[in-house]
């Protein structure tokens, strides 16, 4: 096995690695060349947790996606016809993007690019930053081969963010926002030349060329970040918040609330399938000090959809209901609290972690994340199958849930006390121990 295949296997969660092998098998059967790319490669080689798996195929991946939908239980989350990229969600919560290797030609800054099929090498050279332009071959003949035309691996080691070419921010000015988001997330430095490219692009008016679509996409990406407080601070320093709202840029940011949100994110254990709509929660915290008019203007600037606005409006009332439910005396048993929260949308729970003033609510949320959710993972699919249910069936799901509830309420087995230590040996001929040491 090549070193990189080993790194892949040891760094991914079990569920993620299973998905990689599934996609690899389906691509092989479809006769397609498959590579692991983008953020997934950056995070694996840099030692960061991998959120999504990004695959690139050197052809139209439609056949591969069709076969995966048929065999794996994956569902389509979104599709982009133009770039032939599809986002999928696999059972167990693993999210995957499968895209066609492509060249993107930008006729005008910030405009939609012309897309054409390409080799993996050409595709990598069109990307934003070197650290995002590394690919790992998952093909039989070259399994584990690393393709790294811009020395992204060197920059990952040096912790540096560097554009691949001088026109990166002119082609896609939205990358100016991406740069600082990645800087905060990864804790990397911006290389000196890239810094001057930022300044040149800003002076050339590239910020005004960021499309509403791009602003919206970045806002949705920001909402998923684990350190929203630190990110907004950097965006404010870089004077990038005015792209969304002059009021925010004028200092109407509630950093205390954003810090609470940052801490709430840290409560969620990594690797659990925790369903959450990040955007409404993030906007609620970010817009805390804005009046209705400024809020509406900021949402318009980012092209926030009606559905997303609706989700934001419903969030606080739904969280209020949960706040009440979580104070109930009926939630003494671990299983009762787990049952309530496991079926509650994640954003309602984290909203309370940020905003609830009730001690009992905060404690119960902490118990859920730090004790009961990790304990629920101790009930494995193998244990449920051994109890007689066939994986993938509704009976399996029901039985697993029941087994988890039982496991949560089971009292920890009493451990037998250790045996009494043997009595000390009798003193030797009247000398105190140690006196021999002091003898001169
Ligand atoms: N990309 C790019 N220019 C952009 C957006 C994306 O070149 N404006 C490329 C990068 O190579 C990136 C890849 O497309 O790694 C996938 O994009 P995306 O999924 O948005 O980002 P990730 O880097 O995977 O980051 P995340 O972990 O936030 O998903």
Coordinates of C-alpha atoms in Angstrom, one line a residue, chain A:
X1 CA 0.0 0.0 0.0
X2 CA 1.4 3.5 -0.9
X3 CA 2.0 5.9 2.0
X4 CA -0.8 8.1 0.9
X5 CA -3.3 5.2 0.8
X6 CA -2.3 4.4 4.3
X7 CA -2.7 8.0 5.4
X8 CA -6.1 8.0 3.8
X9 CA -7.2 4.9 5.6
X10 CA -5.9 6.0 9.0
X11 CA -7.1 9.6 8.8
X12 CA -10.7 9.1 7.6
X13 CA -13.5 7.9 9.9
X14 CA -14.7 4.3 9.3
X15 CA -17.8 5.6 7.6
X16 CA -15.8 7.9 5.3
X17 CA -13.4 5.2 4.4
X18 CA -16.2 2.9 3.5
X19 CA -17.6 5.5 1.2
X20 CA -14.2 6.0 -0.5
X21 CA -14.1 2.2 -1.2
X22 CA -17.7 2.3 -2.5
X23 CA -17.0 5.2 -4.9
X24 CA -13.7 3.6 -6.0
X25 CA -15.4 0.3 -6.8
X26 CA -18.3 2.0 -8.7
X27 CA -15.8 4.1 -10.7
X28 CA -13.8 1.1 -11.6
X29 CA -16.9 -0.8 -12.8
X30 CA -17.9 2.2 -14.8
X31 CA -14.4 2.4 -16.4
X32 CA -13.8 6.0 -15.0
X33 CA -10.6 7.6 -13.7
X34 CA -11.2 8.7 -10.2
X35 CA -9.2 11.1 -7.9
X36 CA -9.7 12.3 -4.4
X37 CA -9.1 16.1 -4.5
X38 CA -9.7 19.6 -3.1
X39 CA -10.5 20.1 0.6
X40 CA -10.5 16.4 1.4
X41 CA -6.9 15.9 0.2
X42 CA -5.8 19.1 2.0
X43 CA -7.4 18.0 5.3
X44 CA -6.0 14.5 5.1
X45 CA -2.5 15.5 4.4
X46 CA -2.6 18.5 6.7
X47 CA -4.0 16.5 9.6
X48 CA -7.4 18.3 9.8
X49 CA -10.7 16.7 10.3
X50 CA -12.3 15.9 6.9
X51 CA -15.8 17.3 6.5
X52 CA -16.6 16.3 2.9
X53 CA -15.1 14.0 0.5
X54 CA -14.3 15.7 -2.9
X55 CA -13.9 13.4 -5.9
X56 CA -12.9 14.4 -9.4
X57 CA -13.6 12.1 -12.4
X58 CA -11.8 12.5 -15.8
X59 CA -15.1 12.4 -17.7
X60 CA -18.8 13.0 -17.1
X61 CA -19.5 11.3 -13.8
X62 CA -23.3 10.7 -14.5
X63 CA -22.8 6.9 -14.9
X64 CA -20.9 6.7 -11.6
X65 CA -23.5 8.7 -9.7
X66 CA -26.4 6.6 -11.1
X67 CA -24.7 3.5 -10.0
X68 CA -24.0 4.9 -6.5
X69 CA -27.6 6.0 -6.1
X70 CA -28.7 2.4 -6.9
X71 CA -26.3 0.5 -4.7
X72 CA -25.3 2.6 -1.8
X73 CA -28.5 4.3 -0.4
X74 CA -26.9 7.7 -1.1
X75 CA -29.2 10.7 -1.8
X76 CA -28.6 13.7 -4.0
X77 CA -28.3 17.0 -2.0
X78 CA -27.6 19.3 -5.0
X79 CA -26.6 19.2 -8.6
X80 CA -24.8 21.6 -10.9
X81 CA -25.4 20.8 -14.6
X82 CA -22.7 23.2 -15.9
X83 CA -19.8 21.9 -13.9
X84 CA -21.3 18.4 -13.8
X85 CA -20.9 18.2 -10.1
X86 CA -23.2 16.5 -7.7
X87 CA -23.3 16.6 -3.9
X88 CA -24.4 13.3 -2.3
X89 CA -25.2 12.3 1.2
X90 CA -24.5 8.7 2.2
X91 CA -26.2 6.7 5.0
X92 CA -24.3 7.5 8.2
X93 CA -24.1 11.2 7.2
X94 CA -21.0 11.2 5.0
X95 CA -21.2 14.0 2.4
X96 CA -19.5 13.7 -0.9
X97 CA -19.0 15.9 -4.0
X98 CA -18.3 14.2 -7.3
X99 CA -17.3 16.5 -10.2
X100 CA -16.0 16.3 -13.7
X101 CA -12.4 17.3 -14.2
X102 CA -12.7 20.7 -15.9
X103 CA -11.1 23.9 -17.1
X104 CA -12.8 27.1 -16.2
X105 CA -12.3 30.1 -18.5
X106 CA -13.4 33.5 -17.1
X107 CA -14.3 36.0 -19.8
X108 CA -15.1 38.7 -17.2
X109 CA -14.2 38.9 -13.5
X110 CA -16.8 37.4 -11.2
X111 CA -18.9 36.2 -14.2
X112 CA -19.8 32.6 -14.6
X113 CA -16.9 30.7 -16.3
X114 CA -17.0 28.8 -19.5
X115 CA -16.5 25.1 -18.5
X116 CA -14.8 22.4 -20.6
X117 CA -13.8 18.8 -19.8
X118 CA -10.1 18.5 -18.9
X119 CA -7.5 16.2 -17.5
X120 CA -7.0 16.1 -13.7
X121 CA -3.7 18.0 -14.2
X122 CA -5.4 20.8 -16.0
X123 CA -8.2 20.9 -13.5
X124 CA -5.8 21.3 -10.6
X125 CA -4.1 24.2 -12.2
X126 CA -7.4 26.1 -12.6
X127 CA -8.1 26.0 -8.8
X128 CA -7.8 28.7 -6.2
X129 CA -4.9 27.9 -3.8
X130 CA -2.1 25.4 -4.0
X131 CA -3.2 23.6 -0.9
X132 CA -6.5 22.8 -2.6
X133 CA -4.8 21.6 -5.8
X134 CA -3.5 18.1 -4.8
X135 CA -5.1 14.9 -6.2
X136 CA -4.7 11.3 -5.1
X137 CA -5.2 8.6 -7.7
X138 CA -7.8 6.0 -6.8
X139 CA -7.3 4.1 -10.0
X140 CA -6.0 0.5 -10.1
X141 CA -3.0 1.2 -12.3
X142 CA -1.8 4.2 -10.4
X143 CA -3.3 3.7 -7.0
X144 CA -1.9 6.1 -4.4
X145 CA -0.1 8.3 -6.9
X146 CA 0.0 11.9 -5.8
X147 CA -0.6 14.6 -8.5
X148 CA 0.6 18.0 -7.2
X149 CA 1.5 20.4 -10.0
X150 CA 1.8 23.5 -7.8
X151 CA 3.6 22.0 -4.8
X152 CA 0.5 22.2 -2.6
X153 CA 2.1 19.6 -0.3
X154 CA 5.0 21.9 0.4
X155 CA 2.6 24.7 1.3
X156 CA 0.5 22.4 3.5
X157 CA 3.7 21.6 5.4
X158 CA 4.7 25.3 5.6
X159 CA 1.2 26.3 6.6
X160 CA 0.9 28.8 3.8
X161 CA -1.9 30.0 1.6
X162 CA -0.7 30.7 -1.9
X163 CA -2.7 31.3 -5.1
X164 CA -1.9 29.0 -8.1
X165 CA -1.7 31.9 -10.6
X166 CA -1.6 35.7 -10.6
X167 CA -5.2 36.0 -11.9
X168 CA -6.9 33.9 -9.3
X169 CA -8.7 36.8 -7.6
X170 CA -9.5 38.5 -11.0
X171 CA -11.0 35.3 -12.3
X172 CA -13.1 34.7 -9.3
X173 CA -13.1 37.6 -6.8
X174 CA -15.2 35.5 -4.4
X175 CA -11.8 33.8 -3.6
X176 CA -10.9 36.9 -1.6
X177 CA -13.4 35.8 1.0
X178 CA -12.4 32.2 0.7
X179 CA -8.8 33.1 1.4
X180 CA -9.6 34.6 4.8
X181 CA -12.0 31.9 5.7
X182 CA -9.4 29.2 5.1
X183 CA -6.8 31.3 6.9
X184 CA -8.9 31.3 10.1
X185 CA -10.0 27.7 9.7
X186 CA -6.6 26.2 9.2
X187 CA -4.5 28.8 11.1
X188 CA -2.3 29.3 8.0
X189 CA -0.4 32.4 6.9
X190 CA -1.1 34.2 3.7
X191 CA 2.1 34.2 1.5
X192 CA 3.6 37.6 0.7
X193 CA 2.9 37.5 -3.0
X194 CA -0.6 36.4 -2.5
X195 CA -1.1 39.3 0.0
X196 CA 0.0 41.7 -2.7
X197 CA -2.4 40.1 -5.1
X198 CA -5.2 40.7 -2.6
X199 CA -4.2 44.4 -2.4
X200 CA -3.9 44.7 -6.2
X201 CA -7.3 43.0 -6.8
X202 CA -8.9 45.2 -4.1
X203 CA -7.5 48.4 -5.6
X204 CA -8.7 47.2 -9.0
X205 CA -12.2 47.1 -7.7
X206 CA -12.6 43.3 -7.6
X207 CA -14.6 43.3 -4.4
X208 CA -17.5 45.0 -6.2
X209 CA -17.4 42.3 -8.8
X210 CA -18.2 39.5 -6.4
X211 CA -21.6 38.3 -7.5
X212 CA -24.6 38.0 -5.2
X213 CA -24.5 34.3 -5.8
X214 CA -20.9 34.1 -4.7
X215 CA -21.5 36.2 -1.6
X216 CA -24.4 33.9 -0.7
X217 CA -22.3 30.8 -1.2
X218 CA -19.5 32.2 1.0
X219 CA -22.0 33.2 3.7
X220 CA -23.3 29.6 3.8
X221 CA -19.7 28.4 4.0
X222 CA -19.0 30.8 6.8
X223 CA -22.0 29.5 8.7
X224 CA -20.5 26.0 8.7
X225 CA -17.2 27.2 10.2
X226 CA -16.3 26.1 13.7
X227 CA -14.8 29.5 14.7
X228 CA -17.4 32.1 13.7
X229 CA -16.2 34.6 16.2
X230 CA -12.6 34.5 14.9
X231 CA -13.7 34.5 11.3
X232 CA -15.9 37.6 11.6
X233 CA -13.1 39.4 13.5
X234 CA -10.7 38.8 10.6
X235 CA -13.3 39.8 8.0
X236 CA -14.0 43.0 9.9
X237 CA -10.2 43.8 10.0
X238 CA -10.0 43.1 6.3
X239 CA -12.9 45.4 5.7
X240 CA -14.8 42.6 3.9
X241 CA -18.0 42.8 6.0
X242 CA -19.2 45.9 4.1
X243 CA -19.8 43.5 1.2
X244 CA -22.8 42.2 3.2
X245 CA -23.8 45.1 5.4
X246 CA -22.5 48.7 6.1
X247 CA -24.2 48.4 9.5
X248 CA -22.1 45.3 10.4
X249 CA -19.0 47.0 9.1
X250 CA -19.8 50.0 11.3
X251 CA -19.3 47.9 14.3
X252 CA -22.8 46.4 15.0
X253 CA -21.4 43.0 15.7
X254 CA -22.2 41.1 18.9
X255 CA -18.9 39.4 19.5
X256 CA -20.0 37.9 22.8
X257 CA -22.9 36.0 21.1
X258 CA -20.5 34.9 18.3
X259 CA -18.1 33.6 20.9
X260 CA -21.0 31.6 22.5
X261 CA -21.8 30.1 19.1
X262 CA -18.1 29.2 18.7
X263 CA -18.2 27.4 22.1
X264 CA -21.5 25.7 21.2
X265 CA -19.9 24.2 18.1
X266 CA -17.2 22.7 20.3
X267 CA -19.8 20.8 22.2
X268 CA -20.7 18.6 19.2
X269 CA -18.5 15.5 19.1
X270 CA -16.7 15.1 15.8
X271 CA -17.8 12.2 13.6
X272 CA -21.4 11.9 14.9
X273 CA -24.2 12.2 12.4
X274 CA -25.6 15.5 13.8
X275 CA -28.1 17.1 11.5
X276 CA -28.0 20.8 11.6
X277 CA -29.0 23.8 9.4
X278 CA -26.1 26.1 10.1
X279 CA -27.2 29.2 8.2
X280 CA -30.2 30.3 10.3
X281 CA -28.3 29.9 13.5
X282 CA -25.3 31.7 12.2
X283 CA -27.4 34.6 10.9
X284 CA -29.3 34.9 14.1
X285 CA -26.0 35.4 16.0
X286 CA -24.4 37.6 13.3
X287 CA -27.4 39.9 12.9
X288 CA -28.1 40.1 16.7
X289 CA -27.5 43.8 16.8
X290 CA -29.0 44.8 13.4
X291 CA -32.4 46.4 13.1
X292 CA -35.0 44.8 10.7
X293 CA -34.1 47.1 7.8
X294 CA -30.4 46.4 8.0
X295 CA -31.0 42.6 8.4
X296 CA -33.2 42.6 5.3
X297 CA -30.5 44.6 3.3
X298 CA -27.8 42.1 4.4
X299 CA -29.9 39.1 3.3
X300 CA -30.6 40.8 0.0
X301 CA -26.9 41.4 -0.6
X302 CA -26.3 37.7 -0.2
X303 CA -29.3 36.5 -2.1
X304 CA -30.7 34.6 0.9
X305 CA -33.7 32.6 -0.4
X306 CA -37.2 32.8 0.9
X307 CA -36.9 29.3 2.4
X308 CA -33.7 30.4 4.3
X309 CA -35.4 33.5 5.5
X310 CA -38.4 31.4 6.7
X311 CA -36.0 29.1 8.5
X312 CA -34.4 32.1 10.3
X313 CA -37.8 33.4 11.4
X314 CA -38.9 30.1 12.8
X315 CA -35.7 29.3 14.7
X316 CA -36.1 31.4 17.8
X317 CA -39.8 30.4 18.5
X318 CA -38.9 26.7 18.0
X319 CA -35.9 27.0 20.3
X320 CA -38.2 28.7 22.9
X321 CA -40.5 25.7 22.9
X322 CA -37.5 23.4 23.3
X323 CA -36.2 25.5 26.2
X324 CA -39.5 24.8 28.0
X325 CA -39.4 21.1 27.2
X326 CA -35.9 20.8 28.4
X327 CA -36.8 22.1 31.8
X328 CA -39.4 19.3 32.4
X329 CA -39.1 17.1 35.4
X330 CA -39.9 14.1 33.1
X331 CA -36.4 14.2 31.6
X332 CA -34.7 12.6 34.6
X333 CA -33.8 9.4 32.7
X334 CA -30.9 9.6 30.3
X335 CA -33.0 7.8 27.6
X336 CA -35.8 10.4 27.9
X337 CA -33.4 13.3 27.3
X338 CA -31.7 11.4 24.5
X339 CA -35.0 10.6 22.8
X340 CA -36.1 14.3 22.9
X341 CA -32.8 15.7 21.5
X342 CA -32.0 13.0 19.0
X343 CA -35.1 13.9 17.1
X344 CA -34.7 17.7 17.4
X345 CA -33.1 19.7 14.6
X346 CA -29.5 20.5 15.6
X347 CA -29.9 24.3 15.1
X348 CA -32.6 24.4 17.8
X349 CA -30.3 22.7 20.3
X350 CA -27.3 24.9 19.5
X351 CA -29.6 28.0 19.6
X352 CA -30.3 27.2 23.2
X353 CA -26.7 26.5 23.9
X354 CA -26.1 30.1 22.8
X355 CA -29.1 31.9 24.1
X356 CA -30.8 30.0 26.9
X357 CA -30.4 31.5 30.4
X358 CA -31.6 28.4 32.1
X359 CA -28.9 26.5 34.0
X360 CA -30.8 23.2 33.8
X361 CA -31.1 23.6 30.0
X362 CA -27.4 24.2 29.5
X363 CA -26.6 21.2 31.7
X364 CA -28.9 18.9 29.9
X365 CA -27.5 20.0 26.5
X366 CA -24.0 19.4 27.8
X367 CA -24.9 15.9 29.1
X368 CA -26.5 15.1 25.8
X369 CA -23.4 16.0 23.7
X370 CA -20.7 14.9 26.1
X371 CA -22.2 11.8 27.6
X372 CA -25.3 10.4 25.9
X373 CA -24.4 11.0 22.2
X374 CA -20.9 9.4 22.6
X375 CA -22.6 6.5 24.6
X376 CA -25.1 5.9 21.8
X377 CA -22.2 5.1 19.5
X378 CA -21.2 2.2 21.7
X379 CA -24.2 0.4 20.2
X380 CA -22.8 -0.8 16.9
X381 CA -24.5 -2.0 13.8
X382 CA -22.8 -5.4 14.4
X383 CA -24.5 -5.6 17.8
X384 CA -27.9 -4.8 16.3
X385 CA -27.4 -7.4 13.5
X386 CA -26.4 -10.0 16.1
X387 CA -29.7 -9.2 17.9
X388 CA -31.5 -10.4 14.8
X389 CA -32.4 -7.4 12.6
X390 CA -31.3 -7.2 8.9
X391 CA -29.2 -4.0 8.2
X392 CA -31.0 -1.4 6.1
X393 CA -34.5 -2.4 7.2
X394 CA -36.9 -0.3 9.3
X395 CA -36.8 -3.1 11.9
X396 CA -33.0 -2.6 12.2
X397 CA -33.4 1.2 12.8
X398 CA -36.1 0.6 15.4
X399 CA -34.1 -2.1 17.2
X400 CA -31.0 0.0 17.2
X401 CA -32.9 2.9 18.8
X402 CA -34.3 0.7 21.5
X403 CA -30.9 -0.9 22.2
X404 CA -29.4 2.6 22.6
X405 CA -32.2 3.7 25.0
X406 CA -31.6 0.5 27.1
X407 CA -27.8 1.1 27.0
X408 CA -28.2 4.7 28.2
X409 CA -30.3 3.7 31.2
X410 CA -28.3 0.6 32.2
X411 CA -26.5 1.2 35.5
X412 CA -22.8 0.9 35.2
X413 CA -21.8 -2.6 36.5
X414 CA -20.4 -2.5 40.0
X415 CA -16.7 -3.2 39.9
X416 CA -15.6 -5.6 42.7
X417 CA -13.3 -3.8 45.1
X418 CA -9.6 -4.7 44.8
X419 CA -8.3 -7.4 47.2
X420 CA -6.9 -6.2 50.5
X421 CA -3.1 -5.7 50.2
X422 CA -1.0 -8.3 52.2
X423 CA 0.1 -7.2 55.7
X424 CA 3.6 -5.7 55.9
X425 CA 6.4 -8.1 56.9
X426 CA 7.4 -8.0 60.7
X427 CA 10.1 -5.5 61.6
X428 CA 13.7 -6.9 61.4
X429 CA 15.7 -7.2 64.7
X430 CA 14.5 -4.0 66.2
X431 CA 16.1 -1.7 63.6
X432 CA 13.8 0.9 62.0
X433 CA 13.9 0.6 58.2
X434 CA 16.1 3.3 56.8
X435 CA 18.2 3.6 59.9
X436 CA 20.8 1.4 58.1
X437 CA 21.0 4.1 55.4
X438 CA 21.7 6.8 57.9
X439 CA 24.5 4.7 59.5
X440 CA 27.8 6.4 59.2

